[in-house]
Amino acid sequence: MTDFVKTCRQGCIATITLNRPDAYNALNDDMRAQLAQAISEIEQDPILRVVVLAGTGRGFCAGADLKMPSGKTSGAVLEEEFHPCLAPIWNSEKIYIAAVHGHAAGIGAALVLACDLVVMEVDAQLTLAFSAIGLVPDGGLCWHLTRALGPRRALEAIVEGHSLGASFCMANGLVNKVVDRETALATASSWASKLAKSAPHATAAAKRLVAQAMTSDLQSVFDAEADVQTQLALTNDHKRGVAAFLARGTPFFYGD
């Protein structure tokens, strides 16, 4: 089978690379299966703390491969083939960073916004071309766009099939960093190296709390913070952090 998805591990960091450049990394059946498998294996590795997601060739991902129908309904493909790629990222205790160059279109844009953090090159775009083929955004895009843009601007972007440039994405909270051409992967990898040194339990808890804050009231989040803080204060990582702070040193966190 052709290696459409490549995985590289270096210490606590994994890099997943979409590798079908001749098709702009459009996701066909085999590629979806390989991506789901790669993410599953990474999720089962307790050593890994940060994951970088990137693409080869001219762009990040052109979305689903419309030239190669799977024989299933679109809904079945989403539930059975794309959900196993996206949900583990949403639910993971690891941090996922998308490194975006060129276009991230359709489900490719959904894959980008499923990640916790996004680095986008200055000329890159998130392309929402669903309306041009009589469809709506999927893979969680409607959720992400509505929360970032508000209902009116999200609807405008969806029904008009907008391409969202890097500056727009940065201004509207869809991405974290906009960088020069051909530097997204290097920037994301450098950021991953820094984040991999953080206390993993605290990082995972922060990810959960931010997700909860999207749908909960202030008191509920306050209470959740208190519960999490109680647990984190009992960890050895917290003790190491305090000791290093008092000694004006740099702690190494082991995740215990």
Short mmCIF file of C-alpha atoms in Angstrom, two decimals:
data_model
loop_
_atom_site.label_atom_id
_atom_site.label_comp_id
_atom_site.label_asym_id
_atom_site.label_seq_id
_atom_site.Cartn_x
_atom_site.Cartn_y
_atom_site.Cartn_z
CA MET A 1 0.00 0.00 0.00
CA THR A 2 1.26 3.47 -0.86
CA ASP A 3 2.48 5.43 2.13
CA PHE A 4 0.02 8.34 2.00
CA VAL A 5 0.62 9.33 5.62
CA LYS A 6 4.05 9.48 7.20
CA THR A 7 4.79 9.59 10.91
CA CYS A 8 8.04 10.67 12.51
CA ARG A 9 8.78 10.53 16.23
CA GLN A 10 11.46 12.55 17.96
CA GLY A 11 11.48 12.40 21.73
CA CYS A 12 8.09 13.57 23.03
CA ILE A 13 7.03 14.95 19.64
CA ALA A 14 5.39 13.24 16.68
CA THR A 15 4.96 14.71 13.22
CA ILE A 16 2.20 13.43 10.93
CA THR A 17 2.66 14.36 7.28
CA LEU A 18 -0.05 14.03 4.64
CA ASN A 19 1.82 12.61 1.68
CA ARG A 20 -0.19 12.56 -1.52
CA PRO A 21 1.28 15.64 -3.17
CA ASP A 22 0.21 14.80 -6.74
CA ALA A 23 -3.42 15.08 -5.58
CA TYR A 24 -2.81 18.10 -3.32
CA ASN A 25 -3.09 15.67 -0.39
CA ALA A 26 -6.77 15.05 -1.15
CA LEU A 27 -8.02 12.35 1.22
CA ASN A 28 -9.07 9.13 -0.49
CA ASP A 29 -10.15 5.90 1.23
CA ASP A 30 -6.62 4.60 1.84
CA MET A 31 -5.34 7.93 3.06
CA ARG A 32 -8.21 8.34 5.52
CA ALA A 33 -7.56 4.88 6.90
CA GLN A 34 -3.83 5.54 7.21
CA LEU A 35 -4.41 8.88 8.93
CA ALA A 36 -6.81 7.33 11.44
CA GLN A 37 -4.30 4.55 12.12
CA ALA A 38 -1.42 7.00 12.57
CA ILE A 39 -3.40 9.08 15.06
CA SER A 40 -4.55 5.98 16.93
CA GLU A 41 -0.99 4.74 17.33
CA ILE A 42 0.18 8.14 18.52
CA GLU A 43 -2.64 8.34 21.04
CA GLN A 44 -1.58 4.99 22.49
CA ASP A 45 2.02 6.15 23.02
CA PRO A 46 2.31 7.74 26.49
CA ILE A 47 5.75 9.19 25.71
CA LEU A 48 4.37 11.55 23.06
CA ARG A 49 3.12 14.91 24.28
CA VAL A 50 2.81 17.12 21.17
CA VAL A 51 1.81 16.27 17.60
CA VAL A 52 2.51 18.39 14.51
CA LEU A 53 0.25 17.90 11.50
CA ALA A 54 1.55 19.01 8.09
CA GLY A 55 1.29 18.30 4.37
CA THR A 56 3.77 17.78 1.54
CA GLY A 57 3.76 19.44 -1.87
CA ARG A 58 1.93 22.62 -2.85
CA GLY A 59 -0.56 22.75 -0.01
CA PHE A 60 -1.81 21.27 3.22
CA CYS A 61 -4.86 19.34 1.98
CA ALA A 62 -7.42 19.76 -0.82
CA GLY A 63 -10.12 18.02 1.21
CA ALA A 64 -11.90 14.81 0.30
CA ASP A 65 -10.98 13.24 -3.04
CA LEU A 66 -14.14 13.75 -5.10
CA LYS A 67 -12.67 11.78 -8.01
CA MET A 68 -12.58 8.58 -5.98
CA PRO A 69 -16.00 7.93 -4.41
CA SER A 70 -15.96 5.36 -1.63
CA GLY A 71 -19.28 3.72 -2.46
CA LYS A 72 -20.74 4.94 0.84
CA THR A 73 -23.09 7.82 1.53
CA SER A 74 -21.41 11.10 2.47
CA GLY A 75 -22.79 10.77 5.98
CA ALA A 76 -21.36 7.29 6.35
CA VAL A 77 -17.95 8.46 5.16
CA LEU A 78 -18.01 11.28 7.71
CA GLU A 79 -19.08 9.03 10.57
CA GLU A 80 -16.98 5.96 9.72
CA GLU A 81 -13.84 7.40 8.11
CA PHE A 82 -13.39 11.07 9.01
CA HIS A 83 -14.69 10.97 12.58
CA PRO A 84 -11.92 8.48 13.58
CA CYS A 85 -9.39 11.07 12.34
CA LEU A 86 -10.98 14.12 13.95
CA ALA A 87 -12.47 12.96 17.26
CA PRO A 88 -9.20 11.61 18.72
CA ILE A 89 -7.66 15.07 18.17
CA TRP A 90 -10.58 16.81 19.92
CA ASN A 91 -10.49 14.35 22.81
CA SER A 92 -6.74 13.89 23.11
CA GLU A 93 -4.72 14.94 26.13
CA LYS A 94 -1.87 15.70 23.75
CA ILE A 95 -1.50 19.05 21.98
CA TYR A 96 -1.94 19.03 18.21
CA ILE A 97 -0.40 21.82 16.12
CA ALA A 98 -1.38 22.27 12.45
CA ALA A 99 1.31 23.67 10.11
CA VAL A 100 -0.58 25.09 7.14
CA HIS A 101 0.81 26.10 3.76
CA GLY A 102 -1.06 26.64 0.51
CA HIS A 103 -4.71 25.68 0.70
CA ALA A 104 -6.50 23.71 3.38
CA ALA A 105 -9.84 23.08 1.68
CA GLY A 106 -13.05 21.38 2.76
CA ILE A 107 -12.39 18.60 5.22
CA GLY A 108 -8.74 19.69 5.11
CA ALA A 109 -9.81 22.95 6.77
CA ALA A 110 -11.77 20.91 9.31
CA LEU A 111 -8.62 18.92 10.05
CA VAL A 112 -6.72 22.17 10.63
CA LEU A 113 -9.34 23.60 12.99
CA ALA A 114 -9.62 20.30 14.87
CA CYS A 115 -6.07 20.94 16.06
CA ASP A 116 -5.49 22.85 19.28
CA LEU A 117 -3.04 25.35 17.78
CA VAL A 118 -2.48 26.52 14.20
CA VAL A 119 0.51 28.01 12.41
CA MET A 120 -0.38 29.41 8.99
CA GLU A 121 1.86 30.78 6.27
CA VAL A 122 1.13 34.31 5.13
CA ASP A 123 -0.25 33.26 1.73
CA ALA A 124 -2.12 30.17 2.96
CA GLN A 125 -5.91 29.90 2.94
CA LEU A 126 -8.72 27.95 4.52
CA THR A 127 -11.05 27.30 1.60
CA LEU A 128 -14.77 26.68 2.14
CA ALA A 129 -15.84 25.62 -1.34
CA PHE A 130 -18.76 23.44 -0.24
CA SER A 131 -21.46 25.72 -1.67
CA ALA A 132 -19.92 25.42 -5.15
CA ILE A 133 -20.82 21.72 -5.18
CA GLY A 134 -24.13 22.06 -3.36
CA LEU A 135 -22.93 20.97 0.08
CA VAL A 136 -22.36 22.48 3.53
CA PRO A 137 -19.17 22.49 5.61
CA ASP A 138 -18.66 19.31 7.61
CA GLY A 139 -16.15 17.69 9.92
CA GLY A 140 -17.04 20.20 12.64
CA LEU A 141 -16.40 23.28 10.49
CA CYS A 142 -19.79 24.84 11.22
CA TRP A 143 -19.02 24.58 14.95
CA HIS A 144 -15.57 26.15 14.63
CA LEU A 145 -16.63 28.91 12.24
CA THR A 146 -19.68 29.95 14.24
CA ARG A 147 -17.74 30.23 17.48
CA ALA A 148 -14.90 32.16 15.88
CA LEU A 149 -16.87 34.44 13.55
CA GLY A 150 -20.33 34.64 15.08
CA PRO A 151 -23.47 33.36 13.33
CA ARG A 152 -23.83 36.08 10.70
CA ARG A 153 -20.25 36.11 9.46
CA ALA A 154 -20.04 32.33 9.65
CA LEU A 155 -23.17 31.99 7.51
CA GLU A 156 -21.79 34.51 5.01
CA ALA A 157 -18.53 32.58 4.73
CA ILE A 158 -20.39 29.29 4.32
CA VAL A 159 -23.02 30.26 1.74
CA GLU A 160 -20.58 32.32 -0.32
CA GLY A 161 -17.87 29.66 -0.15
CA HIS A 162 -15.20 32.06 1.04
CA SER A 163 -11.49 31.41 1.14
CA LEU A 164 -10.21 32.73 4.45
CA GLY A 165 -6.74 34.22 4.17
CA ALA A 166 -4.12 34.10 6.87
CA SER A 167 -4.60 37.69 8.02
CA PHE A 168 -8.38 37.18 8.32
CA CYS A 169 -7.89 33.92 10.22
CA MET A 170 -5.44 35.58 12.58
CA ALA A 171 -7.70 38.57 13.22
CA ASN A 172 -10.66 36.30 13.98
CA GLY A 173 -8.99 33.79 16.26
CA LEU A 174 -8.91 30.86 13.83
CA VAL A 175 -5.12 30.57 13.95
CA ASN A 176 -2.37 31.41 16.45
CA LYS A 177 0.58 32.44 14.30
CA VAL A 178 1.04 33.76 10.76
CA VAL A 179 4.54 33.19 9.40
CA ASP A 180 6.54 33.65 6.23
CA ARG A 181 6.25 31.26 3.30
CA GLU A 182 7.94 27.88 3.72
CA THR A 183 8.32 28.34 7.49
CA ALA A 184 5.09 26.91 8.93
CA LEU A 185 6.48 23.46 9.63
CA ALA A 186 9.69 24.76 11.17
CA THR A 187 7.74 27.18 13.34
CA ALA A 188 5.27 24.51 14.43
CA SER A 189 8.10 22.08 15.19
CA SER A 190 9.94 24.68 17.27
CA TRP A 191 6.74 25.47 19.15
CA ALA A 192 6.16 21.75 19.72
CA SER A 193 9.63 21.43 21.23
CA LYS A 194 8.82 24.21 23.68
CA LEU A 195 5.39 22.80 24.61
CA ALA A 196 6.80 19.30 25.04
CA LYS A 197 8.74 20.63 28.03
CA SER A 198 5.54 21.69 29.82
CA ALA A 199 3.95 19.61 32.57
CA PRO A 200 1.79 17.15 30.61
CA HIS A 201 -0.98 16.79 33.19
CA ALA A 202 -1.36 20.56 33.45
CA THR A 203 -1.36 20.94 29.66
CA ALA A 204 -4.01 18.25 29.25
CA ALA A 205 -6.11 19.83 31.98
CA ALA A 206 -5.85 23.24 30.33
CA LYS A 207 -7.10 21.74 27.06
CA ARG A 208 -10.09 20.19 28.84
CA LEU A 209 -10.92 23.38 30.72
CA VAL A 210 -10.80 25.54 27.60
CA ALA A 211 -13.14 23.10 25.84
CA GLN A 212 -15.50 23.15 28.83
CA ALA A 213 -15.43 26.95 28.90
CA MET A 214 -16.93 27.01 25.39
CA THR A 215 -20.21 25.55 26.62
CA SER A 216 -20.35 26.05 30.41
CA ASP A 217 -21.23 28.95 32.68
CA LEU A 218 -18.61 30.79 34.73
CA GLN A 219 -19.40 29.06 38.02
CA SER A 220 -19.11 25.61 36.44
CA VAL A 221 -15.71 26.43 35.00
CA PHE A 222 -14.57 27.97 38.30
CA ASP A 223 -15.54 24.77 40.11
CA ALA A 224 -13.82 22.61 37.49
CA GLU A 225 -10.64 24.70 37.83
CA ALA A 226 -10.71 24.20 41.59
CA ASP A 227 -11.05 20.42 41.22
CA VAL A 228 -8.27 20.21 38.66
CA GLN A 229 -5.98 22.46 40.69
CA THR A 230 -6.42 20.22 43.72
CA GLN A 231 -5.31 17.21 41.68
CA LEU A 232 -2.40 18.99 40.00
CA ALA A 233 -1.09 20.34 43.30
CA LEU A 234 -0.51 16.75 44.44
CA THR A 235 1.68 15.82 41.46
CA ASN A 236 5.44 15.50 41.56
CA ASP A 237 5.60 17.80 38.55
CA HIS A 238 4.08 20.58 40.63
CA LYS A 239 6.65 19.98 43.36
CA ARG A 240 9.45 20.09 40.77
CA GLY A 241 8.06 23.30 39.33
CA VAL A 242 7.88 25.01 42.72
CA ALA A 243 11.39 23.86 43.65
CA ALA A 244 12.80 25.09 40.35
CA PHE A 245 10.97 28.41 40.70
CA LEU A 246 12.38 29.00 44.18
CA ALA A 247 15.86 28.03 42.99
CA ARG A 248 15.48 30.17 39.87
CA GLY A 249 16.09 27.11 37.76
CA THR A 250 14.30 25.30 34.95
CA PRO A 251 12.20 22.26 35.87
CA PHE A 252 11.97 19.04 33.88
CA PHE A 253 8.49 17.57 34.01
CA TYR A 254 8.10 13.79 33.95
CA GLY A 255 4.31 13.58 33.95
CA ASP A 256 3.95 12.09 37.43
#
